[in-house]
Amino acid sequence: MNILITGGAGYIGSHTAIALANAGHKITIFDNLCNSKLTVIDQLTKILGFPVNFINGDVRNTPLVNKSLKENEIEGVIHFAGLKSVAESVANPLLYYSNNVQGSISLIEAMQQNQVKTFVFSSSATVYGEPTYLPYDEKHPTNPINPYGHSKLQVETILGDWAKSDPEVKASILRYFNPVGAHESGLIGENPNQIPNNLMPYIAKVICGSLPNLNIYGKDYGTRDGTGERDYIHVMDLAEGHLAAIDYLKNNHGSHIHNLGTGHGTTVLELIEAFQEINKVEIPYKFSGRRGGDLASYYSDANKALKELGWQARRNLEQSCKDTYHHLLISNNRAK
Ligand code: NAD
Ligand code: WQD
């Protein structure tokens, strides 16, 4: 299938590009590089062994998306392009509604103009909000607690309505839990342009000495050891989930929601321990107060994806820690 990957120079998109290309799909990456670098495209070319088709553009530029869909005879779109910082979304909500919601509308408009009706969307476990029960399954009420989460839920609603209005539309909504790790080559991984908000890339910055220590946000949650608990999923497992979703859409019209997680929770201290153990490094950390807006604990019920997509996470936390560190070593060597 000819697939447009918006946000394909970013963390999850670039790993998914590999999984798609290796499965025989023809990929075109569309990205404005607001949170990624052009070197990722070179690295993808190295990993895949052929030049990767790249368009530098903003998904809100409907005429450019239109032209890109036409010229590359696109049959399906995987939409990663978006902003993802919760704190930034609270400080600047309009930026998030413009980029994430208006960006998706612009993309769908261009798709409609080209009769492209297969769409996979990067949603997030953040749409669930404060858990009323755990693990979160797809029937758990949605109640986002910040503009980022609202922007994701609004796009989910738009996709549901689009699918209702046109019986040929096939939309897959994937709610990711916490992606970590890197491709086994170490050539690509998570390289945010700013100081990271997320735990694993922050740890990477501490280990390479760019940041002095990790701050653990809270030690008095009602979890096993008092630190926050999340469902960390290897980014290549996540990438393969997109492959499974594309396959599923071949025979399934309408809109479909699936959690992509491991089904297991890990606390911050457990993750630090696993990282130190497997990589034989020390992570300096100190405890600081709870981070505003954090939930104590959440993890997925991943059974629907297994039953319907035939997909489940195969890599464990140790593998994620190992691959994160491997990527760090390779990118530090490259920078020298
Ligand atoms: P990322 O920032 O690494 O990748 C997003 C990419 O989209 C970047 O390369 C950025 O330059 C590009 N982009 C952003 N706005 C754009 C626009 N208007 N036009 C074109 N390109 C644009 O983030 P990621 O971690 O790879 O996340 C990908 C998607 O998955 C995002 O939509 C994010 O909200 C969602 N998601 C991420 C996580 C996570 O923890 N990483 C969890 C759940 C959902
Ligand atoms: C994980 C745990 C922190 C950093 C966010 C978004 C969510 C999704 C994934 C996109 C928590 C603790 C973290 C640090 C720490 N993104 N932590 N020190 O908050 O679960 O989810 O990213 O959709 O929407 O909310 O991920 O990696 O930031 O935090 O102690 O420096 O690590 O308190 O318990 P989070 P995270």
PDB file of C-alpha atoms in Angstrom, residues 145-324:
ATOM      1  CA  ILE A 145      -7.668  16.535  32.148  1.00  0.00           C
ATOM      2  CA  ASN A 146      -5.647  18.852  29.890  1.00  0.00           C
ATOM      3  CA  PRO A 147      -5.884  20.520  26.438  1.00  0.00           C
ATOM      4  CA  TYR A 148      -3.509  17.950  24.889  1.00  0.00           C
ATOM      5  CA  GLY A 149      -5.868  15.135  25.931  1.00  0.00           C
ATOM      6  CA  HIS A 150      -8.903  17.097  24.751  1.00  0.00           C
ATOM      7  CA  SER A 151      -7.266  17.663  21.366  1.00  0.00           C
ATOM      8  CA  LYS A 152      -6.771  13.883  20.962  1.00  0.00           C
ATOM      9  CA  LEU A 153     -10.349  13.097  22.000  1.00  0.00           C
ATOM     10  CA  GLN A 154     -11.738  15.735  19.647  1.00  0.00           C
ATOM     11  CA  VAL A 155      -9.925  14.121  16.717  1.00  0.00           C
ATOM     12  CA  GLU A 156     -11.278  10.724  17.782  1.00  0.00           C
ATOM     13  CA  THR A 157     -14.790  12.202  17.654  1.00  0.00           C
ATOM     14  CA  ILE A 158     -14.160  13.757  14.244  1.00  0.00           C
ATOM     15  CA  LEU A 159     -12.950  10.409  12.886  1.00  0.00           C
ATOM     16  CA  GLY A 160     -15.995   8.636  14.288  1.00  0.00           C
ATOM     17  CA  ASP A 161     -18.310  11.175  12.640  1.00  0.00           C
ATOM     18  CA  TRP A 162     -16.398  11.017   9.333  1.00  0.00           C
ATOM     19  CA  ALA A 163     -16.726   7.224   9.325  1.00  0.00           C
ATOM     20  CA  LYS A 164     -20.466   7.502  10.040  1.00  0.00           C
ATOM     21  CA  SER A 165     -20.915   9.940   7.143  1.00  0.00           C
ATOM     22  CA  ASP A 166     -19.152   7.760   4.571  1.00  0.00           C
ATOM     23  CA  PRO A 167     -19.428   3.956   4.655  1.00  0.00           C
ATOM     24  CA  GLU A 168     -16.131   3.603   2.757  1.00  0.00           C
ATOM     25  CA  VAL A 169     -14.089   5.262   5.506  1.00  0.00           C
ATOM     26  CA  LYS A 170     -11.811   2.973   7.520  1.00  0.00           C
ATOM     27  CA  ALA A 171     -10.351   4.637  10.604  1.00  0.00           C
ATOM     28  CA  SER A 172      -8.168   3.076  13.263  1.00  0.00           C
ATOM     29  CA  ILE A 173      -7.743   4.986  16.524  1.00  0.00           C
ATOM     30  CA  LEU A 174      -4.764   3.713  18.495  1.00  0.00           C
ATOM     31  CA  ARG A 175      -4.454   4.758  22.120  1.00  0.00           C
ATOM     32  CA  TYR A 176      -0.782   4.488  22.983  1.00  0.00           C
ATOM     33  CA  PHE A 177       0.476   4.005  26.511  1.00  0.00           C
ATOM     34  CA  ASN A 178       4.081   5.079  27.287  1.00  0.00           C
ATOM     35  CA  PRO A 179       6.427   4.410  24.360  1.00  0.00           C
ATOM     36  CA  VAL A 180      10.095   3.790  25.199  1.00  0.00           C
ATOM     37  CA  GLY A 181      13.150   2.135  23.618  1.00  0.00           C
ATOM     38  CA  ALA A 182      14.640   2.458  20.175  1.00  0.00           C
ATOM     39  CA  HIS A 183      15.280   0.545  16.968  1.00  0.00           C
ATOM     40  CA  GLU A 184      17.801  -2.275  17.423  1.00  0.00           C
ATOM     41  CA  SER A 185      20.270  -0.537  15.066  1.00  0.00           C
ATOM     42  CA  GLY A 186      20.573   2.344  17.533  1.00  0.00           C
ATOM     43  CA  LEU A 187      20.488   4.715  14.567  1.00  0.00           C
ATOM     44  CA  ILE A 188      17.132   6.216  15.501  1.00  0.00           C
ATOM     45  CA  GLY A 189      15.441   6.743  18.852  1.00  0.00           C
ATOM     46  CA  GLU A 190      13.822   9.489  20.863  1.00  0.00           C
ATOM     47  CA  ASN A 191      15.612  12.810  20.310  1.00  0.00           C
ATOM     48  CA  PRO A 192      13.357  15.668  21.370  1.00  0.00           C
ATOM     49  CA  ASN A 193      14.466  19.147  20.302  1.00  0.00           C
ATOM     50  CA  GLN A 194      13.845  20.554  23.818  1.00  0.00           C
ATOM     51  CA  ILE A 195      14.527  19.330  27.384  1.00  0.00           C
ATOM     52  CA  PRO A 196      12.399  16.159  27.589  1.00  0.00           C
ATOM     53  CA  ASN A 197       9.262  15.969  29.732  1.00  0.00           C
ATOM     54  CA  ASN A 198       9.043  12.194  29.554  1.00  0.00           C
ATOM     55  CA  LEU A 199      10.864   9.860  31.902  1.00  0.00           C
ATOM     56  CA  MET A 200      12.987   7.709  29.579  1.00  0.00           C
ATOM     57  CA  PRO A 201      14.451  10.497  27.399  1.00  0.00           C
ATOM     58  CA  TYR A 202      15.119  12.470  30.585  1.00  0.00           C
ATOM     59  CA  ILE A 203      17.071   9.519  31.990  1.00  0.00           C
ATOM     60  CA  ALA A 204      19.056   9.381  28.731  1.00  0.00           C
ATOM     61  CA  LYS A 205      20.009  13.068  29.103  1.00  0.00           C
ATOM     62  CA  VAL A 206      21.102  12.474  32.725  1.00  0.00           C
ATOM     63  CA  ILE A 207      23.271   9.506  31.778  1.00  0.00           C
ATOM     64  CA  CYS A 208      25.063  11.377  29.032  1.00  0.00           C
ATOM     65  CA  GLY A 209      25.693  14.256  31.438  1.00  0.00           C
ATOM     66  CA  SER A 210      23.525  16.928  29.747  1.00  0.00           C
ATOM     67  CA  LEU A 211      21.313  17.064  32.846  1.00  0.00           C
ATOM     68  CA  PRO A 212      22.649  16.632  36.413  1.00  0.00           C
ATOM     69  CA  ASN A 213      20.050  14.271  37.882  1.00  0.00           C
ATOM     70  CA  LEU A 214      16.607  12.824  37.465  1.00  0.00           C
ATOM     71  CA  ASN A 215      13.856  14.356  39.575  1.00  0.00           C
ATOM     72  CA  ILE A 216      11.355  11.723  40.644  1.00  0.00           C
ATOM     73  CA  TYR A 217       8.012  13.439  40.817  1.00  0.00           C
ATOM     74  CA  GLY A 218       6.394  12.156  44.001  1.00  0.00           C
ATOM     75  CA  LYS A 219       7.141   9.295  46.400  1.00  0.00           C
ATOM     76  CA  ASP A 220       3.831   9.171  48.232  1.00  0.00           C
ATOM     77  CA  TYR A 221       1.459   7.710  45.642  1.00  0.00           C
ATOM     78  CA  GLY A 222      -0.553   4.641  46.602  1.00  0.00           C
ATOM     79  CA  THR A 223       1.642   2.381  44.458  1.00  0.00           C
ATOM     80  CA  ARG A 224       4.033  -0.477  45.403  1.00  0.00           C
ATOM     81  CA  ASP A 225       6.880   1.938  46.185  1.00  0.00           C
ATOM     82  CA  GLY A 226       5.123   5.301  46.206  1.00  0.00           C
ATOM     83  CA  THR A 227       6.294   6.403  42.729  1.00  0.00           C
ATOM     84  CA  GLY A 228       4.107   6.781  39.629  1.00  0.00           C
ATOM     85  CA  GLU A 229       3.155   3.631  37.714  1.00  0.00           C
ATOM     86  CA  ARG A 230       2.847   3.446  33.907  1.00  0.00           C
ATOM     87  CA  ASP A 231       2.612   0.947  31.064  1.00  0.00           C
ATOM     88  CA  TYR A 232       5.901   1.289  29.133  1.00  0.00           C
ATOM     89  CA  ILE A 233       5.766  -0.196  25.652  1.00  0.00           C
ATOM     90  CA  HIS A 234       8.737  -0.743  23.322  1.00  0.00           C
ATOM     91  CA  VAL A 235       8.460   1.597  20.345  1.00  0.00           C
ATOM     92  CA  MET A 236       9.034  -1.252  17.858  1.00  0.00           C
ATOM     93  CA  ASP A 237       6.097  -3.152  19.378  1.00  0.00           C
ATOM     94  CA  LEU A 238       4.080   0.022  18.943  1.00  0.00           C
ATOM     95  CA  ALA A 239       5.317   0.299  15.342  1.00  0.00           C
ATOM     96  CA  GLU A 240       4.168  -3.258  14.643  1.00  0.00           C
ATOM     97  CA  GLY A 241       0.777  -2.370  16.120  1.00  0.00           C
ATOM     98  CA  HIS A 242       0.325   0.078  13.231  1.00  0.00           C
ATOM     99  CA  LEU A 243       1.085  -2.648  10.745  1.00  0.00           C
ATOM    100  CA  ALA A 244      -1.574  -4.821  12.380  1.00  0.00           C
ATOM    101  CA  ALA A 245      -4.043  -1.902  12.273  1.00  0.00           C
ATOM    102  CA  ILE A 246      -3.447  -1.319   8.555  1.00  0.00           C
ATOM    103  CA  ASP A 247      -4.059  -5.044   7.912  1.00  0.00           C
ATOM    104  CA  TYR A 248      -7.212  -4.970  10.022  1.00  0.00           C
ATOM    105  CA  LEU A 249      -8.619  -2.049   8.053  1.00  0.00           C
ATOM    106  CA  LYS A 250      -8.413  -4.052   4.805  1.00  0.00           C
ATOM    107  CA  ASN A 251     -11.547  -5.919   5.871  1.00  0.00           C
ATOM    108  CA  ASN A 252     -13.127  -3.545   8.386  1.00  0.00           C
ATOM    109  CA  HIS A 253     -14.965  -0.306   7.586  1.00  0.00           C
ATOM    110  CA  GLY A 254     -15.959   2.299  10.163  1.00  0.00           C
ATOM    111  CA  SER A 255     -13.914   3.586  13.100  1.00  0.00           C
ATOM    112  CA  HIS A 256     -12.197   1.256  15.570  1.00  0.00           C
ATOM    113  CA  ILE A 257     -10.470   1.993  18.864  1.00  0.00           C
ATOM    114  CA  HIS A 258      -7.621  -0.113  20.287  1.00  0.00           C
ATOM    115  CA  ASN A 259      -5.275   0.318  23.236  1.00  0.00           C
ATOM    116  CA  LEU A 260      -1.620  -0.307  22.412  1.00  0.00           C
ATOM    117  CA  GLY A 261       0.068  -1.195  25.676  1.00  0.00           C
ATOM    118  CA  THR A 262       1.658  -4.177  27.404  1.00  0.00           C
ATOM    119  CA  GLY A 263      -0.997  -4.690  30.069  1.00  0.00           C
ATOM    120  CA  HIS A 264       1.624  -4.295  32.836  1.00  0.00           C
ATOM    121  CA  GLY A 265       2.477  -1.371  35.098  1.00  0.00           C
ATOM    122  CA  THR A 266       6.024  -0.368  36.134  1.00  0.00           C
ATOM    123  CA  THR A 267       6.869   2.274  38.727  1.00  0.00           C
ATOM    124  CA  VAL A 268       9.525   4.970  38.269  1.00  0.00           C
ATOM    125  CA  LEU A 269      11.837   3.244  40.758  1.00  0.00           C
ATOM    126  CA  GLU A 270      11.346  -0.126  39.042  1.00  0.00           C
ATOM    127  CA  LEU A 271      12.241   1.426  35.699  1.00  0.00           C
ATOM    128  CA  ILE A 272      15.378   3.054  37.131  1.00  0.00           C
ATOM    129  CA  GLU A 273      16.368  -0.264  38.696  1.00  0.00           C
ATOM    130  CA  ALA A 274      15.862  -2.175  35.423  1.00  0.00           C
ATOM    131  CA  PHE A 275      17.826   0.442  33.454  1.00  0.00           C
ATOM    132  CA  GLN A 276      20.752   0.403  35.887  1.00  0.00           C
ATOM    133  CA  GLU A 277      20.833  -3.377  36.070  1.00  0.00           C
ATOM    134  CA  ILE A 278      20.782  -4.138  32.353  1.00  0.00           C
ATOM    135  CA  ASN A 279      23.107  -1.317  31.286  1.00  0.00           C
ATOM    136  CA  LYS A 280      25.454  -1.332  34.297  1.00  0.00           C
ATOM    137  CA  VAL A 281      25.165   2.419  34.786  1.00  0.00           C
ATOM    138  CA  GLU A 282      24.109   4.638  37.655  1.00  0.00           C
ATOM    139  CA  ILE A 283      21.238   7.084  37.348  1.00  0.00           C
ATOM    140  CA  PRO A 284      21.613   9.927  39.871  1.00  0.00           C
ATOM    141  CA  TYR A 285      18.164  10.902  41.122  1.00  0.00           C
ATOM    142  CA  LYS A 286      16.439  12.838  43.826  1.00  0.00           C
ATOM    143  CA  PHE A 287      12.856  12.991  44.941  1.00  0.00           C
ATOM    144  CA  SER A 288      10.906  16.154  44.308  1.00  0.00           C
ATOM    145  CA  GLY A 289       7.236  16.974  44.764  1.00  0.00           C
ATOM    146  CA  ARG A 290       4.453  15.551  42.635  1.00  0.00           C
ATOM    147  CA  ARG A 291       4.195  17.022  39.121  1.00  0.00           C
ATOM    148  CA  GLY A 292       0.929  18.903  38.572  1.00  0.00           C
ATOM    149  CA  GLY A 293      -1.587  16.899  36.531  1.00  0.00           C
ATOM    150  CA  ASP A 294       0.135  13.504  37.040  1.00  0.00           C
ATOM    151  CA  LEU A 295      -1.961  10.435  37.750  1.00  0.00           C
ATOM    152  CA  ALA A 296      -0.712   7.915  40.331  1.00  0.00           C
ATOM    153  CA  SER A 297      -1.085   4.832  38.206  1.00  0.00           C
ATOM    154  CA  TYR A 298      -2.410   3.608  34.877  1.00  0.00           C
ATOM    155  CA  TYR A 299      -1.887   0.702  32.525  1.00  0.00           C
ATOM    156  CA  SER A 300      -3.727  -0.940  29.681  1.00  0.00           C
ATOM    157  CA  ASP A 301      -6.016  -3.827  29.140  1.00  0.00           C
ATOM    158  CA  ALA A 302      -4.457  -4.936  25.849  1.00  0.00           C
ATOM    159  CA  ASN A 303      -6.852  -7.803  25.094  1.00  0.00           C
ATOM    160  CA  LYS A 304      -8.931  -6.084  22.397  1.00  0.00           C
ATOM    161  CA  ALA A 305      -5.856  -5.494  20.234  1.00  0.00           C
ATOM    162  CA  LEU A 306      -4.829  -9.126  20.672  1.00  0.00           C
ATOM    163  CA  LYS A 307      -8.294 -10.423  19.799  1.00  0.00           C
ATOM    164  CA  GLU A 308      -9.042  -8.122  16.866  1.00  0.00           C
ATOM    165  CA  LEU A 309      -5.650  -7.067  15.487  1.00  0.00           C
ATOM    166  CA  GLY A 310      -3.765 -10.233  16.422  1.00  0.00           C
ATOM    167  CA  TRP A 311      -1.170  -7.948  17.998  1.00  0.00           C
ATOM    168  CA  GLN A 312       0.544  -7.952  21.378  1.00  0.00           C
ATOM    169  CA  ALA A 313       3.743  -6.453  22.780  1.00  0.00           C
ATOM    170  CA  ARG A 314       6.641  -8.914  22.494  1.00  0.00           C
ATOM    171  CA  ARG A 315       9.572  -6.970  23.954  1.00  0.00           C
ATOM    172  CA  ASN A 316      10.070  -6.513  27.691  1.00  0.00           C
ATOM    173  CA  LEU A 317      11.200  -3.535  29.776  1.00  0.00           C
ATOM    174  CA  GLU A 318      14.819  -4.761  29.872  1.00  0.00           C
ATOM    175  CA  GLN A 319      14.903  -4.716  26.067  1.00  0.00           C
ATOM    176  CA  SER A 320      13.533  -1.160  26.076  1.00  0.00           C
ATOM    177  CA  CYS A 321      16.208  -0.014  28.542  1.00  0.00           C
ATOM    178  CA  LYS A 322      18.935  -1.782  26.568  1.00  0.00           C
ATOM    179  CA  ASP A 323      17.850  -0.289  23.251  1.00  0.00           C
ATOM    180  CA  THR A 324      17.500   3.209  24.734  1.00  0.00           C
TER     181      THR A 324
END
